[in-house]
Tab-separated table of C-alpha atoms in Angstrom:
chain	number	residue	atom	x	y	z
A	1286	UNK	CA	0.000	0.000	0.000
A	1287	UNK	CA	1.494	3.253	-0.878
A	1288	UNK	CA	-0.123	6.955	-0.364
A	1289	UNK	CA	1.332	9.773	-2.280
A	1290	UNK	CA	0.654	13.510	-1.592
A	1291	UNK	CA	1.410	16.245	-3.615
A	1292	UNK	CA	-0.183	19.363	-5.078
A	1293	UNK	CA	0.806	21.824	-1.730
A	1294	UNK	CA	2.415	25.103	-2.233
A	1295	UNK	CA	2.083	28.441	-0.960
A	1296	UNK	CA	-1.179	30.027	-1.553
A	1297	UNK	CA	-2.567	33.637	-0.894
A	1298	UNK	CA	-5.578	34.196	1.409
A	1299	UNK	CA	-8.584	33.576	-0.572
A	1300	UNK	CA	-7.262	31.914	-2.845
A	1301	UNK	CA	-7.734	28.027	-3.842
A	1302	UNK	CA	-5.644	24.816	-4.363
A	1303	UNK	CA	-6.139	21.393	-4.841
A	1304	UNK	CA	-4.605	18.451	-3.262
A	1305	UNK	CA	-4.142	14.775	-4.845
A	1306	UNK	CA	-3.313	11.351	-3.227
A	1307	UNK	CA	-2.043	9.119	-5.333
A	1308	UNK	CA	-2.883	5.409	-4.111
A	1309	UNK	CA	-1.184	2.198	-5.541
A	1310	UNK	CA	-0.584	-1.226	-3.619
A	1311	UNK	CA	-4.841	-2.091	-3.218
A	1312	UNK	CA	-8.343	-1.763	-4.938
A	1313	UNK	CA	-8.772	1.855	-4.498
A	1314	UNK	CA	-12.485	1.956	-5.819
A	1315	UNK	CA	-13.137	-0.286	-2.723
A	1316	UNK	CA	-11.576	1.643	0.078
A	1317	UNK	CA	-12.864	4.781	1.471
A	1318	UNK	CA	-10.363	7.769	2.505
A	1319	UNK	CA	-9.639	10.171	4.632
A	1320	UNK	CA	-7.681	13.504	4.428
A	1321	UNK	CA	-6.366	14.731	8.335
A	1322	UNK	CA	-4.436	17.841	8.448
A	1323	UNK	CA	-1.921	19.448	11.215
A	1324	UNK	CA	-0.792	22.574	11.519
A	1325	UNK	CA	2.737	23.365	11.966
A	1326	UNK	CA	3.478	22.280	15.639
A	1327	UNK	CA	0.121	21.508	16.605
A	1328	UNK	CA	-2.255	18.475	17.036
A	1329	UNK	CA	-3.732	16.273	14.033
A	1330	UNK	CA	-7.179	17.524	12.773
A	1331	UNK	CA	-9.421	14.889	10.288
A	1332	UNK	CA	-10.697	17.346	7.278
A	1333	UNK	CA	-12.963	14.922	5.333
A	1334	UNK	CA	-14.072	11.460	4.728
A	1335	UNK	CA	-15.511	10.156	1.380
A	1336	UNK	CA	-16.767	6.377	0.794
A	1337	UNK	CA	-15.970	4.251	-1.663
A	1338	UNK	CA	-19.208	4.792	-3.205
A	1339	UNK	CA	-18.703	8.878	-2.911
A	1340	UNK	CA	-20.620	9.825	0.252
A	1341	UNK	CA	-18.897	12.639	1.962
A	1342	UNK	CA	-18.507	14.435	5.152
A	1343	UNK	CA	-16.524	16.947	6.203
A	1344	UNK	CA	-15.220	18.763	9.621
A	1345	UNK	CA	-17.419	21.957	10.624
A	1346	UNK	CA	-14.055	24.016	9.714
A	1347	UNK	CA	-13.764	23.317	5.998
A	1348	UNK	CA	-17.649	22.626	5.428
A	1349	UNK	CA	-18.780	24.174	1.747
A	1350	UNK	CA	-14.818	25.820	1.373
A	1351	UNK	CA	-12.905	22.449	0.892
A	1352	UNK	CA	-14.161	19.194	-1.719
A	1353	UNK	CA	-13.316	15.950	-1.382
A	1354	UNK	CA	-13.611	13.952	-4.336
A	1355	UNK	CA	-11.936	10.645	-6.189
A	1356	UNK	CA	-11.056	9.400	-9.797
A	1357	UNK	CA	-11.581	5.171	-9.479
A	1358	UNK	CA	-9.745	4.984	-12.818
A	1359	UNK	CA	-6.867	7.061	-12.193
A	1360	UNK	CA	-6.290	5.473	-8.448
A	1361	UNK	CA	-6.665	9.282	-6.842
A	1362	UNK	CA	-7.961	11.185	-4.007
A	1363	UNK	CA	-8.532	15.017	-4.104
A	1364	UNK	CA	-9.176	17.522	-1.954
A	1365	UNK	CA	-10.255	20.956	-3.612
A	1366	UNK	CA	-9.345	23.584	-1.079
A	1367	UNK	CA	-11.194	27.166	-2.071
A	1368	UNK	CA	-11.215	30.274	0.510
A	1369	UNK	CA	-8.446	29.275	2.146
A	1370	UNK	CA	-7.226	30.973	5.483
A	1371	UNK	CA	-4.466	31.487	7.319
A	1372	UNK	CA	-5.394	28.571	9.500
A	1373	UNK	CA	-5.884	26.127	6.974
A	1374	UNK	CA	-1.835	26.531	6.842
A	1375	UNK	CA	-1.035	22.891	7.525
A	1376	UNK	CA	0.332	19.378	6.283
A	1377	UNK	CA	-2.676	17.681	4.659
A	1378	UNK	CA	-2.488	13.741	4.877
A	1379	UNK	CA	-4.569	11.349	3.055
A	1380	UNK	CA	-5.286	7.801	4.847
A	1381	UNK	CA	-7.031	4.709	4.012
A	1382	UNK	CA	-10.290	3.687	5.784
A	1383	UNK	CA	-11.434	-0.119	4.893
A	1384	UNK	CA	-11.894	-2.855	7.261
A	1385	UNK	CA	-12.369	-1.986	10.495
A	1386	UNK	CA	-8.618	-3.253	11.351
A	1387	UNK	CA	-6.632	-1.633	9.335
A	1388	UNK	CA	-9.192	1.730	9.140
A	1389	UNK	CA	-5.958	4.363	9.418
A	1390	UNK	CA	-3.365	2.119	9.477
A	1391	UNK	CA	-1.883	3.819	6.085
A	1392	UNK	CA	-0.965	6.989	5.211
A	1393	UNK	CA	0.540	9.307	3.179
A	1394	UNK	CA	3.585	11.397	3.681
A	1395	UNK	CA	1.583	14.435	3.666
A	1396	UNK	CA	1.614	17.638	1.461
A	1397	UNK	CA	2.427	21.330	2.943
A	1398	UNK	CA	-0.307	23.875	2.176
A	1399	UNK	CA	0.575	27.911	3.062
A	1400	UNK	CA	-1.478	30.351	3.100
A	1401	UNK	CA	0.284	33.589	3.272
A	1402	UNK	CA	-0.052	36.931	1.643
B	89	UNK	CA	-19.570	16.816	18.566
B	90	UNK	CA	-17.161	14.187	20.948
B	91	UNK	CA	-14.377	16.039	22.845
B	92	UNK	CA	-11.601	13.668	23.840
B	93	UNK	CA	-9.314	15.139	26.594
B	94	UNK	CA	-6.089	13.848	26.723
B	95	UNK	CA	-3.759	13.825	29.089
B	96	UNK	CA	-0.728	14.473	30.109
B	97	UNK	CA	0.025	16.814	27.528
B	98	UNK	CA	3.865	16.143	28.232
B	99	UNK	CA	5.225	13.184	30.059
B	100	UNK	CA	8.791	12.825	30.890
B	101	UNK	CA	10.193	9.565	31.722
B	102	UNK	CA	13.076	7.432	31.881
B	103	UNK	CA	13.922	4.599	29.881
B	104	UNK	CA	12.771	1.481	31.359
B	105	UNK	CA	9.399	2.917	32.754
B	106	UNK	CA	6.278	2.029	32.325
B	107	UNK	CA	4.238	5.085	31.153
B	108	UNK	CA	0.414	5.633	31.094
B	109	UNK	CA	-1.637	8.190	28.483
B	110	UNK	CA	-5.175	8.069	28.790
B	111	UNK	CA	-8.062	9.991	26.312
B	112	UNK	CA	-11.362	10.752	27.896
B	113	UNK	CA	-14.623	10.952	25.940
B	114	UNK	CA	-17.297	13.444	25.893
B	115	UNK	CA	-19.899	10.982	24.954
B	116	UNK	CA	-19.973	7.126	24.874
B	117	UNK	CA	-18.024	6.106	21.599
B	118	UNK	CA	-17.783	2.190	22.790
B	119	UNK	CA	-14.308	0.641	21.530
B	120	UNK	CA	-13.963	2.989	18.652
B	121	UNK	CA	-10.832	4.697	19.708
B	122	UNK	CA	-7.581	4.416	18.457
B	123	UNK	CA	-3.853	5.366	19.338
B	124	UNK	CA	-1.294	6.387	16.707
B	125	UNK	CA	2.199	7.522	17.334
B	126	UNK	CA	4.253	9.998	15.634
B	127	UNK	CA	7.734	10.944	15.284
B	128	UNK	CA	9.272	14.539	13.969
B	129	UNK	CA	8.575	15.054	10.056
B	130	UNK	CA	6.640	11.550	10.244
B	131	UNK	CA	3.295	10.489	9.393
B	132	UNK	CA	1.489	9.151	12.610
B	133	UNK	CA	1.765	5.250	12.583
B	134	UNK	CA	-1.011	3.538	14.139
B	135	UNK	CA	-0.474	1.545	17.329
B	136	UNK	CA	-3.704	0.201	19.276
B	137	UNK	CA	-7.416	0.139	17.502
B	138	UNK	CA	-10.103	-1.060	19.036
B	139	UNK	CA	-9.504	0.362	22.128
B	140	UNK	CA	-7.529	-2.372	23.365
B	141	UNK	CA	-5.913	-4.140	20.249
B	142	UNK	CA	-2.077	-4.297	19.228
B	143	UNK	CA	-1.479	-3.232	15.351
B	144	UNK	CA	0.278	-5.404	13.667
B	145	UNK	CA	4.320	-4.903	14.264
B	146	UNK	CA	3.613	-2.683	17.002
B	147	UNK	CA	5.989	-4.009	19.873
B	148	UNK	CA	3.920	-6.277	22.859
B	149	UNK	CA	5.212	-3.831	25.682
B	150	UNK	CA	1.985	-1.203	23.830
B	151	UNK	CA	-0.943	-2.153	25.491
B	152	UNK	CA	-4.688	-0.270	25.617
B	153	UNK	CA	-7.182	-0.499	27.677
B	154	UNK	CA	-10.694	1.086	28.403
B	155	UNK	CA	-12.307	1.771	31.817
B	156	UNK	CA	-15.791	3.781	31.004
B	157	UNK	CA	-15.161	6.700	28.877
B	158	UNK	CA	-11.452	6.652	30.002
B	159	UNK	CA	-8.862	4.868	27.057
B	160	UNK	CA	-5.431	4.333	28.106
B	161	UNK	CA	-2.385	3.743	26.162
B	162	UNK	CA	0.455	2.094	28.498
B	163	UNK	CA	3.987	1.738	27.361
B	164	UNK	CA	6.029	-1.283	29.585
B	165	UNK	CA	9.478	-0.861	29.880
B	166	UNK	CA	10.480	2.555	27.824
B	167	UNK	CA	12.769	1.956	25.079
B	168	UNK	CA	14.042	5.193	23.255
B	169	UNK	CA	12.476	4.440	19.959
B	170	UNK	CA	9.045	5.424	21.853
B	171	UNK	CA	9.712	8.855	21.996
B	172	UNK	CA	7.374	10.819	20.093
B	173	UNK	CA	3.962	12.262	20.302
B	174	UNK	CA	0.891	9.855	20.880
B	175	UNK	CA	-2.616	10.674	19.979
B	176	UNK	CA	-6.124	8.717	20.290
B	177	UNK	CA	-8.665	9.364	17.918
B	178	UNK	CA	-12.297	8.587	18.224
B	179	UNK	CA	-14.117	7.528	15.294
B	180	UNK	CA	-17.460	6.565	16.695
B	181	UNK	CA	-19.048	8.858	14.576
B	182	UNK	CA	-18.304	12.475	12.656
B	183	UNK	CA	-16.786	14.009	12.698
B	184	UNK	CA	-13.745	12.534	13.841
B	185	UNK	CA	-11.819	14.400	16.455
B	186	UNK	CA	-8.020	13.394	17.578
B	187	UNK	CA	-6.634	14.279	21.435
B	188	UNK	CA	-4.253	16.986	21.562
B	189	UNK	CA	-1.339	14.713	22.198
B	190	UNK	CA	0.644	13.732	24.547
B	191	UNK	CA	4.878	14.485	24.111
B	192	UNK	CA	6.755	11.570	25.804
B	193	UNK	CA	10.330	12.603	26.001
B	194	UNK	CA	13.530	11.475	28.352
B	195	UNK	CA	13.503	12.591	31.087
């Protein structure tokens, strides 16, 4: 199982960004995912959750500002991040849900997002 | 939403010692907590689910354990490789919410 971030950057206040997650190792039309963030010193923070047959839901923080969405055939996980704020300044991580075992038991190796004027 | 209080949010210790972390719920979540460790410029790993169940290649001397709302994470015997920053995460229902961590660092 491998998880592969990218798509951070430094961004300007207001501004949007999209993040990917690149799965390979499993069935990724079969697994839900997650995307968790932390900010830069501070505690982990789950962002979103979308099933493997596209439900969604999303923390309170990022609710109708930030998308999460997947591509089946291309193995990838987004997360479109619009209005962004200075406190959505964080590493963004992507994780795999699935059985109830293993739910979180991969990640990725997260993706910097800055938002700075 | 579930609030889960952890504490301490620092915890020095020696090596050798047998350290306890424990996460307290807001609300009854049953055995869905879990604990994940992370080290600087890591991803967190995770180490119990299930409240009380060992991930697999996490080291026997991690144990869990659940009295009421209150979740524990013990460490037997410290071993330097444990330092790092421990978190539980409750995923009873949404949305998800994470302790604020607990540092465990030589004392």
């Amino acid at each position: 199982v491998q998880l592969v971030e990218s798509g951070g950057g430094l961004v300007q206040p207001g501004k949007s960004l999209k993040l990917s997650c690149s799965a390979s190792g499993f069935t990724f039309s079969s697994y839900g995912m997650h995307w968790i963030r932390q900010a830069p010193g501070k505690g982990l923070d789950w962002v979103a959750y979308i099933s493997s047959s596209s439900g969604t839901v999303y923390a309170d923080a990022v609710k109708g500002r930030f998308t999460i969405s997947r591509d089946n055939a291309k193995n990838t996980l987004y997360l479109q991040l619009n209005s962004l704020k200075s406190e959505d300044t964080a590493i963004y991580y992507c994780a795999r849900a699935g059985s109830y075992v293993l739910w979180f038991a991969y990640w990725g190796q997260g993706t910097l997002v800055t938002v700075s004027s | 939403d579930i609030q889960m209080t952890q504490s301490p949010s620092s915890l020095p210790a020696s090596l050798g010692d047998r350290v306890t972390i424990t996460c307290r719920a807001s609300q009854d979540i049953g055995n869905y907590l879990r604990w994940f460790q992370q080290k600087p410029g890591k991803s967190p790993r995770l180490m119990i689910y299930g409240a009380t169940n060992l991930a697999a290649g996490v080291p026997s001397r991690f144990s869990g354990s659940r009295s009421g709302s209150d979740y524990s994470l013990t460490i037997n015997s410290l071993e330097s490789e444990d330092m790092a920053i421990y978190y539980c995460l409750q995923h009873n229902e949404y949305p998800l919410t994470f302790g604020s961590g607990t540092k465990l660092e030589i004392k």
